[in-house]
CSV table of N, CA and C in Angstrom, one decimal:
chain,number,residue,atom,x,y,z
R,226,GLN,N,60.6,-74.6,57.8
R,226,GLN,CA,60.1,-73.6,57.6
R,226,GLN,C,59.1,-74.1,56.7
R,227,VAL,N,59.2,-75.4,56.2
R,227,VAL,CA,58.2,-75.8,55.6
R,227,VAL,C,57.3,-76.9,56.4
R,228,GLN,N,56.0,-76.8,56.5
R,228,GLN,CA,55.2,-77.5,58.0
R,228,GLN,C,54.6,-78.2,57.1
R,229,LEU,N,53.9,-79.6,57.1
R,229,LEU,CA,53.1,-80.2,56.8
R,229,LEU,C,52.1,-81.2,57.5
R,230,VAL,N,51.2,-81.1,57.4
R,230,VAL,CA,50.1,-81.3,58.4
R,230,VAL,C,48.8,-82.2,57.6
R,231,GLU,N,48.9,-83.0,58.2
R,231,GLU,CA,47.7,-84.2,57.1
R,231,GLU,C,46.8,-84.9,57.7
R,232,PHE,N,45.5,-85.0,56.6
R,232,PHE,CA,44.4,-84.6,57.0
R,232,PHE,C,43.6,-86.4,56.8
R,233,GLY,N,42.9,-86.9,56.9
R,233,GLY,CA,41.6,-87.8,56.3
R,233,GLY,C,42.1,-89.8,56.2
R,234,GLY,N,43.2,-90.0,57.4
R,234,GLY,CA,43.4,-91.3,57.7
R,234,GLY,C,42.1,-91.9,58.7
R,235,GLY,N,42.4,-93.1,58.3
R,235,GLY,CA,40.6,-94.0,59.4
R,235,GLY,C,40.9,-95.4,59.3
R,236,LEU,N,40.1,-95.8,59.0
R,236,LEU,CA,39.3,-97.5,59.1
R,236,LEU,C,38.6,-97.6,57.8
R,237,VAL,N,38.6,-98.5,56.9
R,237,VAL,CA,38.3,-98.4,55.5
R,237,VAL,C,37.7,-100.2,55.0
R,238,GLN,N,36.4,-101.1,54.9
R,238,GLN,CA,37.1,-101.9,54.7
R,238,GLN,C,36.9,-102.5,53.4
R,239,PRO,N,38.3,-103.6,53.3
R,239,PRO,CA,39.2,-103.9,52.2
R,239,PRO,C,37.5,-103.5,50.6
R,240,GLY,N,38.7,-103.3,49.5
R,240,GLY,CA,37.7,-102.6,48.4
R,240,GLY,C,37.2,-101.2,48.6
R,241,GLY,N,37.4,-100.7,49.7
R,241,GLY,CA,37.0,-99.6,50.3
R,241,GLY,C,37.5,-98.2,49.1
R,242,SER,N,37.0,-97.2,49.9
R,242,SER,CA,38.7,-95.8,49.3
R,242,SER,C,38.4,-94.7,50.0
R,243,LEU,N,39.3,-94.3,50.5
R,243,LEU,CA,39.6,-92.8,51.4
R,243,LEU,C,40.8,-91.5,50.3
R,244,ARG,N,40.4,-90.9,51.0
R,244,ARG,CA,41.1,-90.0,50.5
R,244,ARG,C,42.1,-89.0,51.8
R,245,LEU,N,43.0,-89.0,51.4
R,245,LEU,CA,44.2,-88.3,52.7
R,245,LEU,C,44.2,-86.2,51.5
R,246,ALA,N,44.5,-85.8,52.2
R,246,ALA,CA,44.7,-84.4,52.6
R,246,ALA,C,45.8,-84.0,53.2
R,247,CYS,N,47.2,-83.3,52.5
R,247,CYS,CA,47.9,-82.4,53.2
R,247,CYS,C,48.4,-81.1,53.1
R,248,ALA,N,48.4,-80.3,53.6
R,248,ALA,CA,48.6,-79.0,54.0
R,248,ALA,C,50.2,-78.7,54.3
R,249,ALA,N,50.2,-77.4,53.1
R,249,ALA,CA,51.7,-77.2,53.0
R,249,ALA,C,51.3,-75.4,53.6
R,250,SER,N,52.4,-75.2,54.4
R,250,SER,CA,52.5,-73.8,54.8
R,250,SER,C,53.9,-73.1,53.5
R,251,GLY,N,53.6,-72.1,53.4
R,251,GLY,CA,54.8,-71.4,52.3
R,251,GLY,C,53.7,-70.9,51.0
R,252,ARG,N,54.8,-69.8,50.6
R,252,ARG,CA,53.9,-68.9,49.3
R,252,ARG,C,54.7,-70.1,47.8
R,253,THR,N,56.2,-70.3,48.1
R,253,THR,CA,56.5,-71.4,46.7
R,253,THR,C,56.3,-73.0,46.9
R,254,PHE,N,54.9,-73.4,47.5
R,254,PHE,CA,54.3,-74.5,47.4
R,254,PHE,C,53.9,-75.1,46.0
R,255,SER,N,54.0,-74.5,44.9
R,255,SER,CA,53.7,-75.3,43.4
R,255,SER,C,54.9,-75.5,42.9
R,256,MET,N,56.2,-74.5,43.4
R,256,MET,CA,57.4,-75.7,43.3
R,256,MET,C,57.9,-76.7,43.9
R,257,TYR,N,57.6,-77.2,44.1
R,257,TYR,CA,58.0,-78.4,45.0
R,257,TYR,C,56.6,-78.9,44.6
R,258,THR,N,58.2,-80.3,44.7
R,258,THR,CA,57.2,-81.4,44.1
R,258,THR,C,56.6,-82.2,46.0
R,259,MET,N,55.3,-82.9,45.3
R,259,MET,CA,55.1,-83.7,46.8
R,259,MET,C,55.1,-85.1,46.4
R,260,GLY,N,54.5,-85.6,48.1
R,260,GLY,CA,55.3,-87.1,47.9
R,260,GLY,C,54.1,-88.1,49.2
R,261,TRP,N,54.1,-88.7,48.6
R,261,TRP,CA,53.0,-89.7,50.1
R,261,TRP,C,53.8,-90.6,49.8
R,262,PHE,N,54.4,-91.7,50.8
R,262,PHE,CA,55.0,-92.6,51.8
R,262,PHE,C,53.9,-93.3,52.2
R,263,ARG,N,54.6,-94.6,53.0
R,263,ARG,CA,53.4,-95.5,54.1
R,263,ARG,C,54.7,-96.6,54.8
R,264,GLN,N,54.3,-97.0,55.7
R,264,GLN,CA,55.2,-97.6,56.8
R,264,GLN,C,54.0,-98.3,57.4
R,265,ALA,N,54.7,-99.7,57.3
R,265,ALA,CA,53.5,-100.4,57.7
R,265,ALA,C,54.2,-101.2,59.2
R,266,PRO,N,53.6,-101.4,59.8
R,266,PRO,CA,53.9,-102.4,60.9
R,266,PRO,C,55.1,-103.3,60.8
R,267,GLY,N,56.2,-103.1,61.2
R,267,GLY,CA,57.4,-103.9,61.0
R,267,GLY,C,58.2,-104.5,59.4
R,268,LYS,N,57.7,-102.9,58.8
R,268,LYS,CA,58.5,-102.6,57.6
R,268,LYS,C,59.3,-101.9,57.4
R,269,GLU,N,60.2,-100.9,56.6
R,269,GLU,CA,60.7,-99.8,56.3
R,269,GLU,C,59.0,-99.2,55.4
R,270,ARG,N,59.6,-98.1,55.6
R,270,ARG,CA,58.9,-97.2,54.6
R,270,ARG,C,58.9,-96.9,53.7
R,271,GLU,N,58.3,-97.2,52.6
R,271,GLU,CA,58.0,-97.2,51.3
R,271,GLU,C,57.4,-96.1,50.2
R,272,PHE,N,58.1,-95.8,49.7
R,272,PHE,CA,57.6,-94.4,48.4
R,272,PHE,C,56.2,-94.9,48.2
R,273,VAL,N,55.2,-93.9,47.5
R,273,VAL,CA,53.6,-94.7,47.2
R,273,VAL,C,53.8,-93.8,45.8
R,274,ALA,N,53.5,-92.8,45.6
R,274,ALA,CA,53.5,-91.3,44.8
R,274,ALA,C,53.6,-90.4,45.1
R,275,ALA,N,54.3,-89.7,44.1
R,275,ALA,CA,54.9,-88.0,44.0
R,275,ALA,C,53.6,-87.1,42.7
R,276,ILE,N,54.2,-86.0,42.9
R,276,ILE,CA,53.5,-85.1,41.6
R,276,ILE,C,54.4,-83.7,41.8
R,277,LEU,N,54.7,-83.4,40.6
R,277,LEU,CA,54.7,-81.9,40.1
R,277,LEU,C,54.4,-81.4,39.8
R,278,TRP,N,54.2,-81.4,38.2
R,278,TRP,CA,53.5,-80.7,36.9
R,278,TRP,C,52.9,-82.5,36.7
R,279,THR,N,54.2,-83.5,36.5
R,279,THR,CA,53.6,-85.5,36.8
R,279,THR,C,53.2,-86.1,37.8
R,280,THR,N,53.0,-86.9,37.6
R,280,THR,CA,52.5,-88.3,38.7
R,280,THR,C,53.6,-89.5,38.5
R,281,TYR,N,54.2,-89.6,39.8
R,281,TYR,CA,54.7,-91.0,39.2
R,281,TYR,C,54.1,-91.5,40.6
R,282,TYR,N,53.6,-93.2,40.5
R,282,TYR,CA,53.3,-93.6,41.3
R,282,TYR,C,54.4,-95.3,41.9
R,283,ALA,N,53.8,-96.2,43.0
R,283,ALA,CA,55.2,-97.7,43.1
R,283,ALA,C,54.0,-98.2,42.5
R,284,ASP,N,54.9,-99.3,42.4
R,284,ASP,CA,53.9,-100.1,41.4
R,284,ASP,C,52.4,-100.9,42.2
R,285,SER,N,52.8,-101.2,43.8
R,285,SER,CA,52.0,-101.7,44.3
R,285,SER,C,50.6,-100.9,44.2
R,286,VAL,N,50.3,-99.6,44.0
R,286,VAL,CA,49.3,-98.6,43.8
R,286,VAL,C,48.8,-98.5,42.8
R,287,LYS,N,49.7,-98.3,41.6
R,287,LYS,CA,49.3,-98.0,40.5
R,287,LYS,C,47.7,-98.3,39.7
R,288,GLY,N,47.3,-97.8,39.1
R,288,GLY,CA,46.0,-98.5,39.5
R,288,GLY,C,45.3,-97.7,40.0
R,289,ARG,N,45.7,-97.8,41.2
R,289,ARG,CA,44.3,-97.5,42.2
R,289,ARG,C,44.3,-96.4,43.3
R,290,PHE,N,45.6,-95.5,43.2
R,290,PHE,CA,45.6,-95.0,44.2
R,290,PHE,C,45.8,-93.5,43.2
R,291,THR,N,45.3,-92.4,43.2
R,291,THR,CA,45.8,-91.0,42.2
R,291,THR,C,46.3,-90.2,43.4
R,292,ILE,N,46.9,-89.1,43.2
R,292,ILE,CA,48.2,-88.4,43.8
R,292,ILE,C,47.5,-86.6,42.6
R,293,SER,N,47.4,-85.7,44.0
R,293,SER,CA,47.1,-84.6,43.1
R,293,SER,C,47.1,-83.2,43.7
R,294,ARG,N,46.8,-82.1,43.2
R,294,ARG,CA,47.6,-81.4,43.9
R,294,ARG,C,46.8,-80.2,43.9
R,295,ASP,N,46.4,-79.1,44.5
R,295,ASP,CA,45.6,-77.7,44.5
R,295,ASP,C,46.5,-76.7,45.1
R,296,ASN,N,47.3,-76.0,43.9
R,296,ASN,CA,48.2,-74.9,44.1
R,296,ASN,C,47.2,-73.9,45.2
R,297,ALA,N,46.8,-74.0,44.8
R,297,ALA,CA,45.7,-72.7,45.4
R,297,ALA,C,45.9,-72.3,47.1
R,298,LYS,N,44.9,-74.1,47.3
R,298,LYS,CA,45.1,-74.4,48.6
R,298,LYS,C,46.0,-74.6,48.9
R,299,SER,N,47.6,-75.2,48.3
R,299,SER,CA,49.0,-75.2,49.0
R,299,SER,C,48.2,-77.1,50.0
R,300,THR,N,48.0,-77.3,49.3
R,300,THR,CA,47.8,-78.7,49.5
R,300,THR,C,47.2,-80.2,48.5
R,301,VAL,N,48.5,-81.0,49.0
R,301,VAL,CA,48.5,-82.3,47.7
R,301,VAL,C,47.5,-83.6,48.5
R,302,TYR,N,46.5,-84.3,48.0
R,302,TYR,CA,45.7,-85.4,48.0
R,302,TYR,C,46.2,-86.7,47.6
R,303,LEU,N,45.8,-87.2,48.4
R,303,LEU,CA,45.7,-89.1,47.6
R,303,LEU,C,45.0,-89.7,47.8
R,304,GLN,N,43.9,-90.0,46.6
R,304,GLN,CA,42.9,-90.8,46.5
R,304,GLN,C,43.6,-92.1,46.7
R,305,MET,N,42.7,-92.6,47.6
R,305,MET,CA,43.4,-94.2,47.7
R,305,MET,C,41.2,-94.7,47.1
R,306,ASN,N,41.7,-95.9,45.9
R,306,ASN,CA,39.9,-96.4,45.9
R,306,ASN,C,41.2,-98.6,45.7
R,307,SER,N,39.9,-99.2,45.8
R,307,SER,CA,40.3,-100.9,45.6
R,307,SER,C,41.7,-100.9,47.0
R,308,LEU,N,40.8,-100.5,47.6
R,308,LEU,CA,41.6,-100.2,49.0
R,308,LEU,C,41.8,-102.0,49.3
R,309,ARG,N,43.3,-102.9,50.6
R,309,ARG,CA,43.6,-103.7,50.1
R,309,ARG,C,43.6,-103.5,51.8
R,310,PRO,N,44.2,-105.1,52.9
R,310,PRO,CA,44.7,-105.0,54.2
R,310,PRO,C,46.2,-105.2,54.3
R,311,GLU,N,47.2,-105.4,52.6
R,311,GLU,CA,48.4,-105.1,53.0
R,311,GLU,C,49.0,-103.3,52.5
R,312,ASP,N,47.5,-102.8,52.7
R,312,ASP,CA,47.2,-101.1,52.4
R,312,ASP,C,48.0,-100.0,53.7
R,313,THR,N,47.1,-101.4,54.6
R,313,THR,CA,47.4,-100.6,56.0
R,313,THR,C,48.6,-100.3,56.1
R,314,ALA,N,49.3,-98.6,57.1
R,314,ALA,CA,50.2,-98.2,56.7
R,314,ALA,C,50.2,-96.7,57.7
R,315,VAL,N,50.7,-96.2,58.1
R,315,VAL,CA,51.4,-95.3,58.6
R,315,VAL,C,51.5,-94.4,57.0
R,316,TYR,N,50.5,-93.4,57.0
R,316,TYR,CA,50.7,-92.9,55.3
R,316,TYR,C,51.4,-91.2,56.0
R,317,TYR,N,52.6,-90.3,55.4
R,317,TYR,CA,53.2,-89.4,55.3
R,317,TYR,C,53.1,-89.1,54.6
R,318,CYS,N,53.0,-87.5,54.4
R,318,CYS,CA,53.2,-86.3,53.3
R,318,CYS,C,54.4,-86.0,53.4
R,319,ALA,N,55.3,-85.8,52.3
R,319,ALA,CA,56.3,-85.4,52.3
R,319,ALA,C,56.4,-84.1,51.4
R,320,ALA,N,57.8,-83.3,51.0
R,320,ALA,CA,58.1,-82.3,50.6
R,320,ALA,C,59.7,-82.5,49.3
R,321,ARG,N,60.1,-81.6,48.8
R,321,ARG,CA,61.2,-81.8,48.3
R,321,ARG,C,62.0,-80.5,47.1
R,322,VAL,N,62.6,-80.3,47.0
R,322,VAL,CA,62.6,-78.9,46.5
R,322,VAL,C,63.5,-80.2,44.9
R,323,GLY,N,63.0,-79.7,43.8
R,323,GLY,CA,63.8,-80.8,42.3
R,323,GLY,C,62.6,-81.5,41.8
R,324,PRO,N,62.7,-82.5,41.1
R,324,PRO,CA,61.7,-83.2,40.3
R,324,PRO,C,61.2,-84.3,40.9
R,325,VAL,N,60.4,-85.3,40.3
R,325,VAL,CA,59.5,-85.9,41.7
R,325,VAL,C,60.8,-86.8,41.4
R,326,ALA,N,60.8,-87.7,42.4
R,326,ALA,CA,61.2,-88.1,42.8
R,326,ALA,C,61.5,-89.2,43.7
R,327,THR,N,62.1,-90.9,44.3
R,327,THR,CA,61.4,-91.6,45.6
R,327,THR,C,61.7,-91.5,46.9
R,328,ASN,N,63.0,-90.9,46.9
R,328,ASN,CA,63.7,-90.6,48.3
R,328,ASN,C,64.4,-88.9,47.7
R,329,SER,N,65.4,-88.9,48.7
R,329,SER,CA,66.0,-87.4,48.5
R,329,SER,C,64.4,-86.3,49.3
R,330,TYR,N,63.8,-86.4,50.3
R,330,TYR,CA,62.7,-85.2,50.3
R,330,TYR,C,62.8,-84.3,51.7
R,331,ASN,N,62.5,-83.9,51.4
R,331,ASN,CA,63.7,-82.5,52.7
R,331,ASN,C,62.5,-82.5,53.7
R,332,TYR,N,61.5,-82.8,53.7
R,332,TYR,CA,59.9,-82.3,54.6
R,332,TYR,C,59.0,-82.6,54.9
R,333,TRP,N,58.9,-83.0,55.8
R,333,TRP,CA,57.6,-84.6,56.7
R,333,TRP,C,56.8,-84.4,56.7
R,334,GLY,N,55.3,-84.9,57.0
R,334,GLY,CA,54.0,-84.7,57.7
R,334,GLY,C,54.4,-85.8,59.1
R,335,GLN,N,53.8,-85.2,60.2
R,335,GLN,CA,53.0,-86.7,61.7
R,335,GLN,C,53.0,-87.8,61.4
R,336,GLY,N,52.3,-87.6,60.0
R,336,GLY,CA,51.8,-89.1,59.5
R,336,GLY,C,50.1,-89.6,59.8
R,337,THR,N,49.1,-90.3,59.2
R,337,THR,CA,48.2,-90.5,59.4
R,337,THR,C,47.6,-92.0,59.2
R,338,GLN,N,47.3,-92.5,60.3
R,338,GLN,CA,46.9,-94.0,59.9
R,338,GLN,C,46.1,-94.7,59.5
R,339,VAL,N,46.5,-95.3,58.4
R,339,VAL,CA,45.2,-95.7,56.7
R,339,VAL,C,44.8,-97.4,57.5
R,340,THR,N,44.1,-97.5,57.9
R,340,THR,CA,43.7,-99.7,58.5
R,340,THR,C,42.8,-99.7,57.3
R,341,VAL,N,42.9,-101.0,56.8
R,341,VAL,CA,42.3,-101.7,55.8
R,341,VAL,C,41.6,-103.2,56.6
R,342,SER,N,40.7,-103.4,56.8
R,342,SER,CA,40.3,-104.6,57.8
R,342,SER,C,38.7,-104.8,57.5
R,343,SER,N,38.1,-105.9,57.7
R,343,SER,CA,36.7,-106.3,57.8
R,343,SER,C,36.3,-106.2,59.2
């Protein structure tokens, strides 16, 4: 019912920036909490950031990443600055009904690779 498509992954040097986008289907986009997760090689998936009317960030990215949304375009963004090699992961867009949370998301995108390397 809700489909998520992600864009913007790629290769960036340490200290660089990258902007991810996720386009969502549905006429009730503004009522969904949207989140970003990531999974590094050999690691479990981890929460990165989420937004409804307010935002919430993992400690590992706070101050460097910014999540935002454009409800008219049914799109959520993740602006990533001051990137570090440890940020390398597959990044996933997700959606849930209800308040901002770090888990219990109902819909997921296909993931997009972000590689931070010199």
